[in-house]
Short mmCIF file of C-alpha atoms in Angstrom, two decimals:
data_model
loop_
_atom_site.label_atom_id
_atom_site.label_comp_id
_atom_site.label_asym_id
_atom_site.label_seq_id
_atom_site.Cartn_x
_atom_site.Cartn_y
_atom_site.Cartn_z
CA MET F 213 6.94 9.37 -10.41
CA THR F 214 4.53 12.75 -10.52
CA ASP F 215 2.04 14.58 -10.95
CA SER F 216 1.12 17.72 -12.82
CA ARG F 217 -2.34 18.43 -12.04
CA PRO F 218 -3.13 21.18 -9.35
CA LEU F 219 -5.74 20.19 -6.41
CA GLN F 220 -8.63 21.77 -7.01
CA GLY F 221 -8.93 25.72 -6.95
CA GLU F 222 -5.05 25.51 -6.99
CA SER F 223 -3.71 28.35 -10.04
CA PRO F 224 -0.67 27.02 -11.86
CA VAL F 225 0.71 30.04 -10.47
CA ALA F 226 0.45 27.88 -7.96
CA GLN F 227 2.94 24.67 -8.32
CA LEU F 228 6.64 26.40 -8.59
CA ASP F 229 9.18 25.54 -6.60
CA VAL F 230 7.09 22.56 -5.05
CA THR F 231 7.86 18.51 -4.69
CA ILE F 232 5.65 16.21 -5.25
CA SER F 233 5.94 12.86 -4.34
CA ALA F 234 3.52 9.20 -4.06
CA CYS F 235 2.10 8.39 -0.73
CA GLU F 236 1.79 5.04 0.34
CA ASP F 237 -1.72 5.02 0.32
CA GLY F 238 -2.18 5.78 -3.55
CA ALA F 239 -2.66 10.23 -2.80
CA PHE F 240 -0.06 12.70 -4.43
CA GLN F 241 1.16 15.23 -2.04
CA LYS F 242 3.83 18.43 -2.89
CA ARG F 243 5.56 20.10 -1.21
CA GLY F 244 5.82 23.51 -1.28
CA HIS F 245 6.34 27.85 -0.22
CA ARG F 246 3.47 28.78 -1.61
CA ALA F 247 -0.35 27.99 -0.02
CA ARG F 248 -2.99 27.12 -1.40
CA ILE F 249 -5.75 28.86 -3.85
CA LEU F 250 -9.16 29.18 -2.61
CA SER F 251 -11.61 28.47 -5.54
CA PRO F 252 -13.99 31.27 -5.93
CA GLU F 253 -16.62 29.53 -4.03
CA GLU F 254 -14.50 28.87 -0.96
CA ALA F 255 -13.39 32.98 -0.89
CA GLU F 256 -17.02 33.77 -0.80
CA LYS F 257 -17.79 31.12 2.09
CA LEU F 258 -14.81 32.30 3.99
CA ALA F 259 -15.75 36.34 3.32
CA ARG F 260 -19.16 35.87 4.03
CA GLU F 261 -18.66 33.66 7.87
CA GLN F 262 -16.60 36.48 10.30
CA VAL F 263 -18.60 36.75 12.84
CA LEU F 264 -16.56 35.24 15.77
CA VAL F 265 -17.89 33.59 19.66
CA SER F 266 -18.06 35.99 22.12
CA ASP F 267 -15.32 37.02 24.13
CA PHE F 268 -17.51 35.55 27.39
CA LYS F 269 -16.81 32.25 25.41
CA GLN F 270 -13.80 32.85 24.36
CA GLN F 271 -12.11 33.05 27.63
CA LYS F 272 -14.40 29.99 29.30
CA LEU F 273 -13.09 27.67 25.63
CA GLU F 274 -9.70 28.63 27.17
CA LYS F 275 -10.50 28.01 30.88
CA GLU F 276 -11.58 24.34 30.16
CA ALA F 277 -9.05 23.63 27.35
CA GLN F 278 -7.42 20.99 29.79
CA LYS F 279 -11.14 19.93 31.00
CA ASN F 280 -11.98 19.41 27.44
CA TRP F 281 -9.01 17.68 25.85
CA ASP F 282 -9.85 15.27 28.58
CA LEU F 283 -13.09 14.76 27.72
CA PHE F 284 -12.21 13.77 24.35
CA TYR F 285 -10.03 11.26 25.26
CA LYS F 286 -12.63 9.78 27.39
CA ARG F 287 -15.29 10.07 24.91
CA ASN F 288 -12.73 7.92 22.38
CA SER F 289 -9.96 6.54 24.38
CA THR F 290 -7.48 5.30 21.98
CA ASN F 291 -9.42 4.31 19.17
CA PHE F 292 -9.45 7.95 17.85
CA PHE F 293 -6.63 8.36 16.23
CA LYS F 294 -3.95 6.09 13.99
CA ASP F 295 -1.10 5.41 14.56
CA ARG F 296 1.98 7.00 12.46
CA HIS F 297 4.52 5.24 10.99
CA TRP F 298 5.18 7.54 8.23
CA THR F 299 7.04 9.68 10.90
CA THR F 300 10.72 8.53 10.37
CA ARG F 301 9.48 9.03 6.68
CA GLU F 302 9.01 11.90 6.09
CA PHE F 303 11.71 13.72 9.08
CA GLU F 304 15.12 11.95 8.31
CA GLU F 305 16.49 14.14 11.15
CA LEU F 306 15.52 10.38 14.36
CA LYS F 307 18.26 8.64 12.66
CA ALA F 308 20.42 11.09 10.65
CA CYS F 309 21.29 13.22 14.24
CA ARG F 310 22.85 9.79 14.72
CA GLU F 311 26.93 10.78 14.65
CA PHE F 312 27.25 6.33 14.52
CA GLU F 313 24.33 3.69 13.92
CA ASP F 314 23.36 2.44 16.76
CA GLN F 315 23.72 6.13 19.05
CA LYS F 316 21.24 6.15 21.45
CA LEU F 317 18.75 9.22 21.30
CA THR F 318 17.21 11.04 23.00
CA ILE F 319 13.48 12.55 22.33
CA LEU F 320 10.27 14.87 23.32
CA GLU F 321 7.34 13.97 22.33
CA ALA F 322 5.35 17.46 22.96
CA GLY F 323 1.73 16.45 23.29
CA CYS F 324 2.23 12.77 22.53
CA GLY F 325 -2.01 11.95 22.33
CA VAL F 326 -2.58 8.49 23.24
CA GLY F 327 1.03 7.52 22.09
CA ASN F 328 0.77 7.46 17.90
CA CYS F 329 3.47 8.57 16.31
CA LEU F 330 5.27 7.90 20.25
CA PHE F 331 5.43 3.88 20.75
CA PRO F 332 5.81 3.00 16.41
CA LEU F 333 9.09 5.42 17.09
CA LEU F 334 10.03 3.36 20.37
CA GLU F 335 8.79 -0.01 17.90
CA GLU F 336 11.32 0.37 15.05
CA ASP F 337 14.20 2.46 16.97
CA LEU F 338 14.69 0.09 20.30
CA ASN F 339 17.57 2.91 20.89
CA ILE F 340 15.21 5.53 21.46
CA PHE F 341 14.94 6.80 24.43
CA ALA F 342 11.81 9.53 24.64
CA TYR F 343 9.73 11.86 27.05
CA ALA F 344 6.44 12.38 26.63
CA CYS F 345 4.29 15.03 27.89
CA ASP F 346 0.81 16.22 27.55
CA PHE F 347 -2.48 18.39 28.08
CA SER F 348 -4.43 15.85 29.56
CA PRO F 349 -3.82 13.81 32.43
CA ARG F 350 -6.13 11.43 30.87
CA ALA F 351 -3.91 10.97 27.64
CA VAL F 352 -0.45 10.12 29.98
CA GLU F 353 -3.28 7.32 31.56
CA TYR F 354 -4.11 5.96 28.18
CA VAL F 355 0.71 5.95 27.75
CA LYS F 356 1.43 4.61 30.84
CA GLN F 357 -0.87 1.56 30.97
CA ASN F 358 0.03 0.81 27.35
CA PRO F 359 1.69 -2.92 26.95
CA LEU F 360 4.39 -0.80 24.75
CA TYR F 361 5.15 1.44 27.83
CA ASP F 362 8.49 0.48 29.07
CA ALA F 363 10.11 3.00 32.15
CA GLN F 364 13.46 2.45 31.40
CA ARG F 365 12.88 3.44 27.73
CA CYS F 366 9.74 6.20 28.35
CA LYS F 367 8.53 8.74 30.98
CA ALA F 368 4.83 10.06 30.27
CA PHE F 369 4.17 13.06 32.55
CA GLN F 370 1.04 15.97 32.76
CA CYS F 371 2.12 18.81 31.36
CA ASP F 372 0.61 22.20 30.32
CA LEU F 373 3.51 24.02 28.21
CA THR F 374 1.94 27.36 27.89
CA LYS F 375 2.75 27.61 32.08
CA ASP F 376 4.20 23.78 33.48
CA ASP F 377 8.26 24.37 33.34
CA ILE F 378 9.05 21.33 31.32
CA LEU F 379 12.48 21.10 33.38
CA GLU F 380 10.84 20.12 36.02
CA ASN F 381 10.52 16.71 34.11
CA VAL F 382 12.78 16.75 31.65
CA PRO F 383 16.64 18.25 32.48
CA SER F 384 17.84 20.77 30.35
CA ASP F 385 19.91 20.92 26.95
CA SER F 386 19.55 17.01 27.18
CA VAL F 387 16.91 16.30 24.04
CA ASP F 388 18.45 15.02 20.47
CA VAL F 389 14.63 15.47 19.29
CA VAL F 390 11.34 17.24 19.99
CA THR F 391 8.62 16.53 18.21
CA LEU F 392 5.80 18.57 18.01
CA ILE F 393 2.63 17.05 15.80
CA PHE F 394 -0.41 17.97 15.35
CA VAL F 395 -0.31 20.09 19.02
CA LEU F 396 -0.10 23.42 19.05
CA SER F 397 -2.41 23.47 16.59
CA ALA F 398 -4.78 23.43 19.94
CA VAL F 399 -2.79 26.30 22.05
CA HIS F 400 -4.49 29.78 21.97
CA PRO F 401 -2.05 32.19 19.15
CA GLU F 402 -1.71 34.13 21.96
CA LYS F 403 0.40 31.41 24.27
CA MET F 404 2.07 29.44 21.39
CA HIS F 405 5.67 31.24 22.38
CA LEU F 406 4.94 30.37 25.72
CA VAL F 407 5.33 26.09 24.46
CA LEU F 408 8.27 27.36 22.08
CA HIS F 409 10.48 28.64 25.25
CA ASN F 410 10.11 25.39 27.16
CA LEU F 411 10.77 23.27 24.05
CA TYR F 412 14.15 26.04 23.95
CA LYS F 413 15.36 25.18 27.05
CA VAL F 414 15.98 21.24 26.45
CA LEU F 415 16.51 21.31 23.17
CA LYS F 416 20.61 20.32 23.08
CA PRO F 417 22.66 23.57 20.84
CA GLY F 418 22.30 22.04 17.45
CA LYS F 419 19.31 19.51 17.28
CA CYS F 420 16.01 20.60 15.50
CA VAL F 421 12.27 20.87 16.77
CA LEU F 422 10.19 18.46 13.52
CA PHE F 423 7.42 20.09 13.54
CA ARG F 424 3.91 18.94 11.48
CA ASP F 425 -0.02 20.41 11.91
CA TYR F 426 -3.04 21.68 9.94
CA GLY F 427 -1.80 24.56 6.92
CA LEU F 428 -4.46 27.14 5.96
CA TYR F 429 -6.92 26.27 3.19
CA ASP F 430 -6.72 22.78 4.66
CA HIS F 431 -10.07 21.29 4.50
CA ALA F 432 -10.89 21.05 8.23
CA MET F 433 -10.87 24.93 8.43
CA LEU F 434 -13.20 25.61 5.60
CA ARG F 435 -15.80 22.71 6.86
CA PHE F 436 -16.25 25.20 10.15
CA LYS F 437 -19.26 27.65 10.44
CA SER F 438 -19.04 31.63 11.31
CA ALA F 439 -20.49 30.47 15.26
CA ASN F 440 -17.06 28.62 14.95
CA LYS F 441 -14.72 30.57 13.86
CA LEU F 442 -12.71 32.11 17.28
CA GLY F 443 -9.98 34.14 15.13
CA GLU F 444 -8.33 34.65 12.86
CA ASN F 445 -6.99 30.79 11.20
CA PHE F 446 -8.68 29.64 14.37
CA TYR F 447 -11.94 27.58 14.50
CA VAL F 448 -13.68 25.67 17.91
CA ARG F 449 -14.55 22.42 17.53
CA GLN F 450 -18.41 21.13 18.95
CA ASP F 451 -16.59 19.32 21.79
CA GLY F 452 -14.69 22.24 22.23
CA THR F 453 -11.29 21.78 21.50
CA ARG F 454 -9.33 23.97 19.15
CA SER F 455 -7.45 24.33 15.67
CA TYR F 456 -5.52 26.87 14.65
CA PHE F 457 -4.65 26.48 10.57
CA PHE F 458 -0.59 28.02 10.33
CA THR F 459 0.24 30.04 7.68
CA ASN F 460 4.40 29.39 7.13
CA ASP F 461 5.43 33.23 7.62
CA PHE F 462 3.28 32.90 10.59
CA LEU F 463 5.11 30.05 11.61
CA ALA F 464 8.55 31.51 10.90
CA GLU F 465 8.48 34.24 12.70
CA LEU F 466 6.33 32.45 16.24
CA PHE F 467 9.96 30.34 15.89
CA LEU F 468 12.12 32.96 15.62
CA SER F 469 10.68 35.18 18.06
CA VAL F 470 11.66 32.48 20.52
CA GLY F 471 15.09 32.30 19.46
CA PHE F 472 15.08 29.41 17.17
CA GLU F 473 16.63 29.14 13.43
CA GLN F 474 14.69 27.87 10.48
CA VAL F 475 16.04 25.23 8.47
CA VAL F 476 12.39 23.56 6.52
CA ASN F 477 9.30 25.54 6.23
CA GLU F 478 6.59 24.44 3.40
CA TYR F 479 3.32 23.78 2.91
CA VAL F 480 2.24 19.81 2.14
CA LEU F 481 -0.61 19.55 -0.08
CA ARG F 482 -2.46 16.17 -0.84
CA GLU F 483 -5.49 15.53 -2.42
CA THR F 484 -7.45 12.78 -0.81
CA VAL F 485 -11.24 10.77 -2.48
CA ASN F 486 -13.29 10.65 0.20
CA LYS F 487 -14.67 7.31 -2.19
CA LYS F 488 -18.33 7.37 0.25
CA GLU F 489 -19.04 10.73 -1.10
CA GLY F 490 -16.83 10.30 -4.29
CA LEU F 491 -14.98 13.48 -3.44
CA ALA F 492 -11.79 15.12 -3.59
CA VAL F 493 -10.81 16.13 -0.57
CA PRO F 494 -7.79 19.11 -0.47
CA ARG F 495 -5.36 18.45 2.50
CA VAL F 496 -2.86 21.11 3.84
CA PHE F 497 -0.33 20.68 6.22
CA LEU F 498 3.08 22.27 7.38
CA GLN F 499 5.74 20.88 7.93
CA SER F 500 9.04 22.04 9.55
CA LYS F 501 12.37 22.26 10.36
CA PHE F 502 13.71 24.96 13.25
CA ARG F 503 16.94 23.87 15.16
CA LYS F 504 17.88 25.25 18.92
CA PRO F 505 21.70 27.49 17.51
CA GLN F 506 25.01 25.99 18.26
CA ARG F 507 26.57 27.76 21.09
CA GLU F 508 29.45 30.20 20.63
CA THR F 509 32.56 29.01 21.61
#
């Protein structure tokens, strides 16, 4: 089943080179290599709002990044994010990378939060062992306190992937799949490559990082005011947590600079309806797969 209607503000040209599919929630999503096209009103709004947060406040936000995420989890406990049961549907590598059906799979969830992706995976697939790390010590404690946490199947640990050496907790070249889902956007763009260097060290040659995060011109980006702008496509929320909105070109350059190979790197455009306000909300994500090259023999 397909839907040829453009998203709000999207030009017909932007519909080229896309795959359209229905989602479980009744919405439709498009995948392709073209970014969402802004409406004239949206473009004017972004052009107006160019005032950046002061350097002093930006430095303070960087220093307090861990504290702000810890406070986020203190306020919201485990109740903010929904469990992500769509992961195996969107990323077939979680099953396809096996050479035989019951093969044990070792995964690393980088930025596990309170386990909204981790625990559905462990429930669905009994042949997974998962490493799970997060910037926030409080989030890691919530993971360990979850009734589904089993030290025989999971190792959760606190880690700042921009400066800590992940090899202290995960062996080199030992992981079949790394998931990096709505995590890299919270990192300062100048430090994102440090995260990817860490992930590269533990991934087996020939295996992939599975990436999903906010894309350019997502509805969340358009809601920010200029008082919240940190830099190009980079914003701060009222609680001090930050969010970057990716283009596929920026992401590809980032991964390739670390040594990864691109497998898939595309926008996912969804139009969800806010029934309470009667508004169509354009969501834009980037969904990608980058592979660590096989070693030369």
